[in-house]
GROMACS .gro file of C-alpha atoms in nm:
model
  465
    1MET     CA    1  -2.578  -2.725  -8.289
    2LEU     CA    2  -2.606  -2.346  -8.319
    3SER     CA    3  -2.409  -2.173  -8.592
    4ALA     CA    4  -2.126  -1.937  -8.494
    5ASN     CA    5  -2.322  -1.632  -8.615
    6LEU     CA    6  -2.635  -1.728  -8.421
    7SER     CA    7  -2.431  -1.795  -8.107
    8ALA     CA    8  -2.265  -1.454  -8.139
    9ILE     CA    9  -2.606  -1.284  -8.165
   10PHE     CA   10  -2.738  -1.458  -7.852
   11TYR     CA   11  -2.415  -1.382  -7.664
   12LEU     CA   12  -2.458  -1.017  -7.761
   13ILE     CA   13  -2.814  -1.022  -7.628
   14SER     CA   14  -2.694  -1.173  -7.299
   15GLY     CA   15  -2.424  -0.903  -7.279
   16VAL     CA   16  -2.685  -0.630  -7.319
   17LEU     CA   17  -2.894  -0.793  -7.046
   18PHE     CA   18  -2.591  -0.796  -6.813
   19ILE     CA   19  -2.542  -0.423  -6.875
   20LEU     CA   20  -2.910  -0.362  -6.797
   21ALA     CA   21  -2.866  -0.573  -6.482
   22LEU     CA   22  -2.583  -0.350  -6.358
   23ARG     CA   23  -2.791  -0.043  -6.433
   24GLY     CA   24  -3.084  -0.187  -6.239
   25LEU     CA   25  -2.868  -0.282  -5.942
   26SER     CA   26  -2.746   0.077  -5.908
   27SER     CA   27  -3.065   0.168  -5.720
   28PRO     CA   28  -3.278  -0.021  -5.462
   29GLU     CA   29  -3.592   0.081  -5.652
   30THR     CA   30  -3.484  -0.102  -5.969
   31SER     CA   31  -3.274  -0.379  -5.813
   32ARG     CA   32  -3.536  -0.653  -5.859
   33GLN     CA   33  -3.560  -0.569  -6.227
   34GLY     CA   34  -3.180  -0.569  -6.247
   35ASN     CA   35  -3.164  -0.914  -6.092
   36PHE     CA   36  -3.422  -1.039  -6.342
   37PHE     CA   37  -3.217  -0.912  -6.637
   38GLY     CA   38  -2.903  -1.073  -6.494
   39ILE     CA   39  -3.073  -1.410  -6.446
   40LEU     CA   40  -3.221  -1.400  -6.796
   41GLY     CA   41  -2.885  -1.308  -6.949
   42MET     CA   42  -2.714  -1.595  -6.766
   43ILE     CA   43  -2.979  -1.846  -6.877
   44ILE     CA   44  -2.935  -1.739  -7.241
   45ALA     CA   45  -2.553  -1.747  -7.221
   46THR     CA   46  -2.545  -2.090  -7.053
   47THR     CA   47  -2.800  -2.240  -7.294
   48VAL     CA   48  -2.617  -2.109  -7.603
   49THR     CA   49  -2.287  -2.247  -7.471
   50PHE     CA   50  -2.435  -2.595  -7.434
   51LEU     CA   51  -2.609  -2.583  -7.772
   52SER     CA   52  -2.282  -2.476  -7.934
   53ILE     CA   53  -2.102  -2.792  -7.824
   54GLY     CA   54  -2.271  -3.009  -8.083
   55ASN     CA   55  -2.145  -3.343  -7.953
   56PHE     CA   56  -2.389  -3.457  -7.683
   57SER     CA   57  -2.161  -3.723  -7.536
   58THR     CA   58  -2.141  -3.879  -7.192
   59GLY     CA   59  -1.922  -3.589  -7.083
   60PHE     CA   60  -2.204  -3.350  -7.169
   61VAL     CA   61  -2.440  -3.539  -6.936
   62VAL     CA   62  -2.180  -3.531  -6.658
   63VAL     CA   63  -2.145  -3.153  -6.696
   64LEU     CA   64  -2.523  -3.115  -6.673
   65ILE     CA   65  -2.528  -3.324  -6.355
   66PHE     CA   66  -2.258  -3.109  -6.195
   67LEU     CA   67  -2.438  -2.794  -6.309
   68LEU     CA   68  -2.758  -2.915  -6.143
   69VAL     CA   69  -2.580  -3.017  -5.820
   70GLY     CA   70  -2.390  -2.686  -5.802
   71GLY     CA   71  -2.705  -2.487  -5.875
   72LEU     CA   72  -2.899  -2.665  -5.600
   73ILE     CA   73  -2.618  -2.608  -5.349
   74GLY     CA   74  -2.596  -2.241  -5.444
   75ALA     CA   75  -2.974  -2.196  -5.419
   76PHE     CA   76  -2.981  -2.366  -5.078
   77ILE     CA   77  -2.698  -2.149  -4.943
   78ALA     CA   78  -2.855  -1.829  -5.080
   79TYR     CA   79  -3.192  -1.921  -4.925
   80LYS     CA   80  -3.052  -2.009  -4.581
   81ILE     CA   81  -2.784  -1.742  -4.542
   82PRO     CA   82  -2.876  -1.451  -4.310
   83MET     CA   83  -2.814  -1.095  -4.430
   84THR     CA   84  -2.551  -1.054  -4.158
   85ALA     CA   85  -2.338  -1.321  -4.327
   86MET     CA   86  -2.378  -1.179  -4.679
   87PRO     CA   87  -2.025  -1.028  -4.689
   88GLU     CA   88  -1.872  -1.366  -4.601
   89LEU     CA   89  -2.089  -1.534  -4.865
   90VAL     CA   90  -1.977  -1.287  -5.132
   91ALA     CA   91  -1.611  -1.342  -5.038
   92GLY     CA   92  -1.662  -1.720  -5.051
   93PHE     CA   93  -1.827  -1.705  -5.394
   94HIS     CA   94  -1.549  -1.480  -5.525
   95SER     CA   95  -1.299  -1.748  -5.422
   96LEU     CA   96  -1.491  -2.007  -5.627
   97VAL     CA   97  -1.484  -1.785  -5.937
   98GLY     CA   98  -1.108  -1.752  -5.902
   99LEU     CA   99  -1.065  -2.125  -5.848
  100ALA     CA  100  -1.279  -2.200  -6.155
  101ALA     CA  101  -1.051  -1.978  -6.365
  102VAL     CA  102  -0.749  -2.166  -6.233
  103PHE     CA  103  -0.902  -2.506  -6.315
  104VAL     CA  104  -0.991  -2.399  -6.670
  105ALA     CA  105  -0.636  -2.269  -6.720
  106ILE     CA  106  -0.492  -2.600  -6.593
  107ALA     CA  107  -0.719  -2.798  -6.827
  108ALA     CA  108  -0.625  -2.579  -7.124
  109PHE     CA  109  -0.252  -2.606  -7.049
  110LEU     CA  110  -0.254  -2.983  -7.005
  111ASN     CA  111  -0.485  -3.054  -7.300
  112PRO     CA  112  -0.468  -2.754  -7.538
  113GLY     CA  113  -0.599  -2.961  -7.830
  114ALA     CA  114  -0.942  -2.983  -7.668
  115PHE     CA  115  -0.959  -2.602  -7.673
  116ASN     CA  116  -0.811  -2.561  -8.024
  117LEU     CA  117  -0.507  -2.392  -7.875
  118GLY     CA  118  -0.242  -2.616  -8.029
  119SER     CA  119  -0.058  -2.907  -7.872
  120PRO     CA  120   0.135  -2.956  -7.543
  121GLY     CA  121   0.460  -2.762  -7.571
  122ASN     CA  122   0.334  -2.580  -7.880
  123ILE     CA  123   0.044  -2.367  -7.753
  124LYS     CA  124  -0.041  -2.048  -7.940
  125LEU     CA  125   0.148  -1.754  -7.788
  126GLY     CA  126  -0.160  -1.532  -7.754
  127SER     CA  127  -0.358  -1.811  -7.588
  128LEU     CA  128  -0.071  -1.884  -7.349
  129ILE     CA  129  -0.053  -1.519  -7.241
  130GLU     CA  130  -0.430  -1.507  -7.184
  131MET     CA  131  -0.418  -1.838  -6.998
  132SER     CA  132  -0.132  -1.722  -6.773
  133ILE     CA  133  -0.302  -1.394  -6.684
  134GLY     CA  134  -0.635  -1.565  -6.614
  135ALA     CA  135  -0.468  -1.832  -6.399
  136ALA     CA  136  -0.259  -1.580  -6.201
  137VAL     CA  137  -0.548  -1.341  -6.134
  138GLY     CA  138  -0.777  -1.636  -6.053
  139ALA     CA  139  -0.528  -1.773  -5.801
  140ILE     CA  140  -0.487  -1.430  -5.637
  141THR     CA  141  -0.866  -1.396  -5.622
  142PHE     CA  142  -0.906  -1.739  -5.464
  143SER     CA  143  -0.647  -1.705  -5.187
  144GLY     CA  144  -0.729  -1.339  -5.119
  145SER     CA  145  -1.099  -1.418  -5.091
  146ILE     CA  146  -1.026  -1.700  -4.847
  147ILE     CA  147  -0.844  -1.455  -4.617
  148ALA     CA  148  -1.128  -1.202  -4.650
  149PHE     CA  149  -1.378  -1.476  -4.561
  150LEU     CA  150  -1.177  -1.578  -4.254
  151LYS     CA  151  -1.150  -1.218  -4.134
  152LEU     CA  152  -1.518  -1.145  -4.188
  153GLN     CA  153  -1.621  -1.469  -4.020
  154GLY     CA  154  -1.404  -1.386  -3.719
  155ILE     CA  155  -1.189  -1.699  -3.761
  156MET     CA  156  -0.891  -1.471  -3.829
  157SER     CA  157  -0.831  -1.138  -3.654
  158GLY     CA  158  -0.970  -0.838  -3.838
  159SER     CA  159  -0.663  -0.638  -3.737
  160PRO     CA  160  -0.386  -0.582  -3.994
  161ILE     CA  161  -0.123  -0.858  -3.991
  162THR     CA  162   0.212  -0.703  -4.080
  163PHE     CA  163   0.578  -0.797  -4.064
  164LYS     CA  164   0.908  -0.631  -4.149
  165GLY     CA  165   0.984  -0.618  -4.519
  166GLN     CA  166   0.629  -0.711  -4.614
  167HIS     CA  167   0.580  -0.458  -4.892
  168PRO     CA  168   0.918  -0.516  -5.062
  169LEU     CA  169   0.840  -0.890  -5.052
  170ASN     CA  170   0.500  -0.831  -5.215
  171ALA     CA  171   0.663  -0.617  -5.483
  172LEU     CA  172   0.926  -0.886  -5.546
  173ILE     CA  173   0.659  -1.157  -5.582
  174LEU     CA  174   0.452  -0.944  -5.821
  175ILE     CA  175   0.761  -0.885  -6.035
  176SER     CA  176   0.837  -1.258  -6.027
  177ILE     CA  177   0.486  -1.330  -6.162
  178ILE     CA  178   0.559  -1.110  -6.463
  179VAL     CA  179   0.898  -1.278  -6.516
  180LEU     CA  180   0.748  -1.626  -6.479
  181THR     CA  181   0.476  -1.541  -6.732
  182TYR     CA  182   0.741  -1.428  -6.982
  183LEU     CA  183   0.953  -1.742  -6.927
  184LEU     CA  184   0.645  -1.965  -6.950
  185CYS     CA  185   0.550  -1.812  -7.285
  186SER     CA  186   0.907  -1.861  -7.406
  187THR     CA  187   0.964  -2.219  -7.290
  188GLN     CA  188   0.611  -2.355  -7.226
  189SER     CA  189   0.760  -2.549  -6.936
  190SER     CA  190   0.502  -2.726  -6.717
  191ASN     CA  191   0.722  -2.666  -6.410
  192LEU     CA  192   0.709  -2.292  -6.466
  193PHE     CA  193   0.330  -2.310  -6.502
  194TRP     CA  194   0.290  -2.478  -6.163
  195ILE     CA  195   0.537  -2.235  -6.003
  196LEU     CA  196   0.338  -1.943  -6.145
  197LEU     CA  197   0.020  -2.079  -5.987
  198ALA     CA  198   0.189  -2.137  -5.649
  199VAL     CA  199   0.339  -1.787  -5.640
  200SER     CA  200   0.003  -1.633  -5.739
  201PHE     CA  201  -0.175  -1.820  -5.459
  202LEU     CA  202   0.090  -1.689  -5.216
  203ILE     CA  203   0.062  -1.324  -5.314
  204GLY     CA  204  -0.317  -1.343  -5.274
  205PHE     CA  205  -0.269  -1.429  -4.906
  206LEU     CA  206   0.000  -1.164  -4.855
  207LEU     CA  207  -0.200  -0.885  -5.019
  208ILE     CA  208  -0.505  -0.926  -4.793
  209ILE     CA  209  -0.363  -1.009  -4.448
  210PRO     CA  210  -0.228  -0.654  -4.387
  211ILE     CA  211  -0.566  -0.495  -4.463
  212GLY     CA  212  -0.762  -0.410  -4.149
  213GLY     CA  213  -1.131  -0.445  -4.076
  214ALA     CA  214  -1.204  -0.078  -4.149
  215ASP     CA  215  -1.107  -0.133  -4.514
  216MET     CA  216  -1.276  -0.472  -4.557
  217PRO     CA  217  -1.573  -0.336  -4.759
  218VAL     CA  218  -1.322  -0.207  -5.016
  219VAL     CA  219  -1.152  -0.548  -5.019
  220ILE     CA  220  -1.483  -0.721  -5.099
  221SER     CA  221  -1.540  -0.484  -5.390
  222MET     CA  222  -1.179  -0.520  -5.508
  223LEU     CA  223  -1.194  -0.902  -5.504
  224ASN     CA  224  -1.517  -0.879  -5.701
  225SER     CA  225  -1.321  -0.687  -5.964
  226TYR     CA  226  -1.039  -0.945  -5.960
  227SER     CA  227  -1.287  -1.230  -6.014
  228GLY     CA  228  -1.423  -1.047  -6.319
  229TRP     CA  229  -1.081  -0.999  -6.476
  230ALA     CA  230  -0.997  -1.365  -6.410
  231ALA     CA  231  -1.317  -1.470  -6.588
  232ALA     CA  232  -1.243  -1.236  -6.881
  233GLY     CA  233  -0.891  -1.376  -6.919
  234ILE     CA  234  -1.021  -1.732  -6.930
  235GLY     CA  235  -1.296  -1.618  -7.169
  236PHE     CA  236  -1.027  -1.530  -7.422
  237THR     CA  237  -0.869  -1.872  -7.372
  238LEU     CA  238  -1.203  -2.045  -7.434
  239GLU     CA  239  -1.294  -1.798  -7.712
  240ASN     CA  240  -1.627  -1.746  -7.532
  241THR     CA  241  -1.773  -1.402  -7.605
  242ALA     CA  242  -2.024  -1.410  -7.318
  243LEU     CA  243  -1.754  -1.489  -7.064
  244ILE     CA  244  -1.534  -1.207  -7.194
  245ILE     CA  245  -1.821  -0.955  -7.180
  246THR     CA  246  -1.938  -1.068  -6.835
  247GLY     CA  247  -1.587  -1.072  -6.692
  248ALA     CA  248  -1.509  -0.727  -6.829
  249LEU     CA  249  -1.834  -0.585  -6.687
  250VAL     CA  250  -1.773  -0.734  -6.342
  251GLY     CA  251  -1.405  -0.636  -6.345
  252SER     CA  252  -1.460  -0.275  -6.451
  253SER     CA  253  -1.767  -0.213  -6.232
  254GLY     CA  254  -1.589  -0.364  -5.930
  255ALA     CA  255  -1.284  -0.145  -5.991
  256ILE     CA  256  -1.500   0.167  -6.024
  257LEU     CA  257  -1.690   0.083  -5.706
  258SER     CA  258  -1.361   0.021  -5.519
  259TYR     CA  259  -1.233   0.360  -5.632
  260ILE     CA  260  -1.556   0.535  -5.527
  261MET     CA  261  -1.545   0.366  -5.186
  262CYS     CA  262  -1.178   0.454  -5.135
  263LYS     CA  263  -1.260   0.814  -5.218
  264GLY     CA  264  -1.553   0.807  -4.975
  265MET     CA  265  -1.328   0.666  -4.701
  266ASN     CA  266  -1.035   0.897  -4.781
  267ARG     CA  267  -0.821   0.596  -4.864
  268SER     CA  268  -0.565   0.565  -5.141
  269PHE     CA  269  -0.694   0.320  -5.402
  270PHE     CA  270  -0.344   0.200  -5.486
  271ASN     CA  271  -0.251   0.161  -5.119
  272VAL     CA  272  -0.546  -0.072  -5.066
  273ILE     CA  273  -0.496  -0.286  -5.378
  274LEU     CA  274  -0.125  -0.318  -5.298
  275GLY     CA  275  -0.207  -0.477  -4.965
  276GLY     CA  276  -0.272  -0.199  -4.715
  277PHE     CA  277   0.047  -0.015  -4.804
  278GLY     CA  278   0.092   0.276  -4.568
  279ALA     CA  279  -0.151   0.139  -4.308
  280THR     CA  280  -0.104   0.275  -3.958
  281GLU     CA  281  -0.117   0.096  -3.629
  282GLN     CA  282  -0.365   0.189  -3.359
  283SER     CA  283  -0.261   0.468  -3.132
  284SER     CA  284  -0.168   0.374  -2.779
  285SER     CA  285  -0.457   0.580  -2.647
  286SER     CA  286  -0.696   0.359  -2.839
  287GLN     CA  287  -0.530   0.038  -2.728
  288ASN     CA  288  -0.497   0.129  -2.360
  289LYS     CA  289  -0.817   0.319  -2.302
  290GLU     CA  290  -0.881   0.460  -1.960
  291GLN     CA  291  -1.206   0.404  -1.778
  292ARG     CA  292  -1.424   0.697  -1.875
  293PRO     CA  293  -1.772   0.773  -1.744
  294VAL     CA  294  -2.070   0.708  -1.969
  295LYS     CA  295  -2.437   0.793  -1.930
  296SER     CA  296  -2.670   0.500  -1.977
  297GLY     CA  297  -3.046   0.488  -1.994
  298ASN     CA  298  -3.341   0.265  -2.075
  299ALA     CA  299  -3.624   0.244  -2.328
  300ASP     CA  300  -3.840   0.485  -2.127
  301ASP     CA  301  -3.566   0.752  -2.133
  302ALA     CA  302  -3.521   0.708  -2.508
  303ALA     CA  303  -3.896   0.725  -2.574
  304PHE     CA  304  -3.922   1.047  -2.369
  305LEU     CA  305  -3.645   1.217  -2.568
  306MET     CA  306  -3.791   1.113  -2.903
  307LYS     CA  307  -4.150   1.205  -2.811
  308ASN     CA  308  -4.033   1.559  -2.739
  309ALA     CA  309  -3.826   1.587  -3.057
  310SER     CA  310  -3.929   1.750  -3.382
  311SER     CA  311  -3.673   1.563  -3.595
  312VAL     CA  312  -3.496   1.228  -3.553
  313ILE     CA  313  -3.217   1.082  -3.767
  314ILE     CA  314  -3.172   0.703  -3.764
  315VAL     CA  315  -2.817   0.572  -3.814
  316PRO     CA  316  -2.821   0.195  -3.878
  317GLY     CA  317  -2.511  -0.025  -3.863
  318TYR     CA  318  -2.390  -0.382  -3.840
  319GLY     CA  319  -2.542  -0.422  -3.493
  320MET     CA  320  -2.887  -0.373  -3.644
  321ALA     CA  321  -2.809  -0.645  -3.898
  322VAL     CA  322  -2.691  -0.890  -3.630
  323ALA     CA  323  -3.005  -0.835  -3.421
  324GLN     CA  324  -3.231  -0.840  -3.731
  325ALA     CA  325  -3.387  -0.524  -3.593
  326GLN     CA  326  -3.486  -0.355  -3.922
  327HIS     CA  327  -3.857  -0.449  -3.895
  328ALA     CA  328  -3.877  -0.337  -3.531
  329LEU     CA  329  -3.704  -0.015  -3.634
  330ARG     CA  330  -3.961   0.047  -3.907
  331GLU     CA  331  -4.244   0.003  -3.653
  332MET     CA  332  -4.077   0.251  -3.418
  333VAL     CA  333  -4.039   0.505  -3.699
  334ASP     CA  334  -4.404   0.461  -3.800
  335THR     CA  335  -4.504   0.541  -3.442
  336LEU     CA  336  -4.287   0.855  -3.443
  337LYS     CA  337  -4.442   0.971  -3.771
  338LYS     CA  338  -4.790   0.940  -3.622
  339ASN     CA  339  -4.676   1.197  -3.365
  340ASP     CA  340  -4.570   1.434  -3.648
  341ILE     CA  341  -4.200   1.379  -3.588
  342LYS     CA  342  -3.978   1.407  -3.895
  343VAL     CA  343  -3.765   1.094  -3.939
  344SER     CA  344  -3.488   1.020  -4.187
  345TYR     CA  345  -3.216   0.756  -4.221
  346ALA     CA  346  -2.845   0.830  -4.258
  347ILE     CA  347  -2.638   0.565  -4.440
  348HIS     CA  348  -2.260   0.563  -4.440
  349PRO     CA  349  -2.101   0.420  -4.761
  350VAL     CA  350  -1.936   0.139  -4.562
  351ALA     CA  351  -2.199   0.082  -4.291
  352GLY     CA  352  -2.216  -0.292  -4.234
  353ARG     CA  353  -1.945  -0.497  -4.400
  354MET     CA  354  -2.012  -0.452  -4.768
  355PRO     CA  355  -2.150  -0.182  -5.000
  356GLY     CA  356  -2.528  -0.144  -4.979
  357HIS     CA  357  -2.564  -0.371  -4.674
  358MET     CA  358  -2.785  -0.127  -4.480
  359ASN     CA  359  -2.984  -0.023  -4.788
  360VAL     CA  360  -3.086  -0.384  -4.851
  361LEU     CA  361  -3.191  -0.439  -4.490
  362LEU     CA  362  -3.402  -0.123  -4.485
  363ALA     CA  363  -3.559  -0.214  -4.819
  364GLU     CA  364  -3.643  -0.555  -4.671
  365ALA     CA  365  -3.840  -0.372  -4.401
  366ASN     CA  366  -4.017  -0.160  -4.667
  367VAL     CA  367  -3.856   0.165  -4.558
  368PRO     CA  368  -3.945   0.432  -4.822
  369TYR     CA  369  -3.645   0.508  -5.043
  370ASP     CA  370  -3.701   0.884  -5.017
  371GLU     CA  371  -3.632   0.871  -4.642
  372VAL     CA  372  -3.287   0.713  -4.685
  373PHE     CA  373  -2.992   0.950  -4.741
  374GLU     CA  374  -2.623   0.896  -4.804
  375LEU     CA  375  -2.356   1.062  -4.588
  376GLU     CA  376  -2.290   1.364  -4.810
  377GLU     CA  377  -2.665   1.433  -4.842
  378ILE     CA  378  -2.749   1.434  -4.470
  379ASN     CA  379  -2.432   1.510  -4.274
  380ASN     CA  380  -2.511   1.879  -4.242
  381ASP     CA  381  -2.855   1.800  -4.101
  382PHE     CA  382  -2.725   1.650  -3.776
  383ALA     CA  383  -2.653   1.994  -3.628
  384ASN     CA  384  -3.021   2.085  -3.666
  385ALA     CA  385  -3.168   1.751  -3.553
  386ASP     CA  386  -3.300   1.691  -3.201
  387VAL     CA  387  -3.212   1.321  -3.172
  388ALA     CA  388  -2.975   1.084  -3.349
  389PHE     CA  389  -3.073   0.721  -3.293
  390VAL     CA  390  -2.762   0.512  -3.359
  391ILE     CA  391  -2.845   0.143  -3.380
  392GLY     CA  392  -2.529  -0.064  -3.397
  393ALA     CA  393  -2.321   0.174  -3.613
  394ASN     CA  394  -1.979   0.206  -3.452
  395ASP     CA  395  -1.674   0.301  -3.661
  396VAL     CA  396  -1.877   0.514  -3.906
  397THR     CA  397  -1.984   0.745  -3.620
  398ASN     CA  398  -1.650   0.767  -3.439
  399PRO     CA  399  -1.529   1.131  -3.408
  400VAL     CA  400  -1.170   1.007  -3.362
  401ALA     CA  401  -1.153   0.972  -3.741
  402LYS     CA  402  -1.131   1.352  -3.750
  403THR     CA  403  -0.891   1.407  -3.459
  404ASP     CA  404  -0.636   1.125  -3.418
  405PRO     CA  405  -0.378   1.090  -3.700
  406GLN     CA  406  -0.262   0.757  -3.551
  407SER     CA  407  -0.608   0.600  -3.572
  408PRO     CA  408  -0.660   0.335  -3.842
  409ILE     CA  409  -0.977   0.518  -3.949
  410TYR     CA  410  -0.819   0.866  -3.951
  411GLY     CA  411  -0.936   1.067  -4.252
  412MET     CA  412  -1.240   0.849  -4.316
  413PRO     CA  413  -1.551   1.068  -4.347
  414VAL     CA  414  -1.788   0.983  -4.061
  415LEU     CA  415  -2.146   1.074  -3.979
  416ASP     CA  416  -2.148   1.387  -3.757
  417VAL     CA  417  -2.394   1.245  -3.504
  418GLU     CA  418  -2.219   1.414  -3.212
  419LYS     CA  419  -2.356   1.747  -3.340
  420CYS     CA  420  -2.715   1.644  -3.256
  421LYS     CA  421  -2.876   1.781  -2.941
  422SER     CA  422  -2.912   1.424  -2.810
  423VAL     CA  423  -2.757   1.096  -2.923
  424LEU     CA  424  -2.917   0.762  -2.836
  425PHE     CA  425  -2.664   0.484  -2.894
  426VAL     CA  426  -2.798   0.127  -2.892
  427LYS     CA  427  -2.521  -0.125  -2.826
  428ARG     CA  428  -2.469  -0.438  -2.621
  429SER     CA  429  -2.150  -0.306  -2.457
  430LEU     CA  430  -1.865  -0.057  -2.491
  431SER     CA  431  -1.666  -0.301  -2.705
  432PRO     CA  432  -1.487  -0.153  -3.008
  433GLY     CA  433  -1.613  -0.176  -3.365
  434TYR     CA  434  -1.471  -0.384  -3.649
  435ALA     CA  435  -1.171  -0.152  -3.682
  436GLY     CA  436  -1.079  -0.248  -3.323
  437ILE     CA  437  -1.078   0.102  -3.170
  438ASP     CA  438  -1.275   0.271  -2.895
  439ASN     CA  439  -1.554   0.511  -2.999
  440ASP     CA  440  -1.525   0.858  -2.845
  441LEU     CA  441  -1.893   0.916  -2.912
  442PHE     CA  442  -1.979   0.687  -2.618
  443TYR     CA  443  -1.839   0.943  -2.374
  444LYS     CA  444  -1.988   1.265  -2.510
  445GLU     CA  445  -2.207   1.475  -2.279
  446ASN     CA  446  -2.504   1.452  -2.516
  447THR     CA  447  -2.482   1.073  -2.562
  448LEU     CA  448  -2.710   0.831  -2.379
  449MET     CA  449  -2.601   0.467  -2.410
  450LEU     CA  450  -2.877   0.206  -2.437
  451PHE     CA  451  -2.711  -0.124  -2.347
  452ALA     CA  452  -2.928  -0.401  -2.489
  453ASP     CA  453  -3.003  -0.617  -2.788
  454ALA     CA  454  -3.093  -0.378  -3.071
  455LYS     CA  455  -3.421  -0.550  -3.161
  456LYS     CA  456  -3.547  -0.578  -2.802
  457MET     CA  457  -3.452  -0.221  -2.718
  458THR     CA  458  -3.625  -0.087  -3.028
  459GLU     CA  459  -3.941  -0.286  -2.950
  460ASP     CA  460  -3.940  -0.159  -2.591
  461ILE     CA  461  -3.902   0.201  -2.710
  462THR     CA  462  -4.201   0.153  -2.943
  463LYS     CA  463  -4.411   0.025  -2.651
  464ASN     CA  464  -4.315   0.328  -2.442
  465LEU     CA  465  -4.395   0.562  -2.730
   0.00000   0.00000   0.00000
């Protein structure tokens, strides 16, 4: 059994490694190193926790068995999951973190003696407050993540689900959680504890269902933050330093990322975390679109335009991820470079369905990092570019975000691809993006639609080049 002082030292080391992991993950160039630090920190923290138990009983063996089974399942899922389903996977794993916090809180409430928290009906006040907060946030994280998963998977509509009096009801439930926590700490009633959990599960559902697809990347980041705070709350209950540090890091970094994304999308941070408060419905013009003429072409047309260009900007989106076209895209770009054509990549902060989705795919195809630019770095370059090659990016290129106040994406900064001399838009059809609205870019005079699978079209363009 490790001494308390030695355990604290190793927990501190693991905390430092987690901080280094976050620093490494802030850039694609150092992300592998960041992952290594995170894995090493988790191995140290888990090992120290087991060595601190001291009593290697049958229960200890059972925990090891479950740890092994869970680890194998997680490794299998991570190995098999395609990058297109990564947002759903993240939402699903967030739900498990929240559920774990709830289970620990239930165990601590029913058997406080095992956690040195007192006895049933006489739990330490500070521990009861920590337990209540961890359980409530964990329950909200679980149910909210389930809704996010269903929306991302397409099982539930990505459109906002609203009803009359929704926001006052949410406010009333949130107030009731505070009141229930106070009463629980005063009476330590088991009935109040179960009611608190039920109400927390309910508000998790209600907070996420009114949030539309356009804001789903922010939701993923926000739920990541919630899962961290739930873990930190339970860390105080268990008096586990590593869990407190890890939870606080995840919670604060997730909150900061959510704020940055809201700012980048011109969304109110508080509106999003309060359940899409102030969300607008689609305008009737978007819902009842008239038949408008579009110009369509083929791979030969696209190759001709790019061969005669001096600069090309690639705009990747979720369609590229679905078609797994990143490697074909890299080959096409290599061919363009051989013809002395300048090529760069424009990445919108919420391209795909979670932060960094496109960056990871491009890194997978060994695209040089110095060719990849964020929106604010490259948006002014579109006016001087000859061709914009949009491959599956829909909502993030939609000019309606700048013109229609009734649009659900109004005010969101978009890539100014329409300012290019020519726009090549690879898409299977004229169907709307994840936000559920028509894209005005399809009908611009300088847009040529390339209706095909993104990977096949890109390969055909390369052959023609």
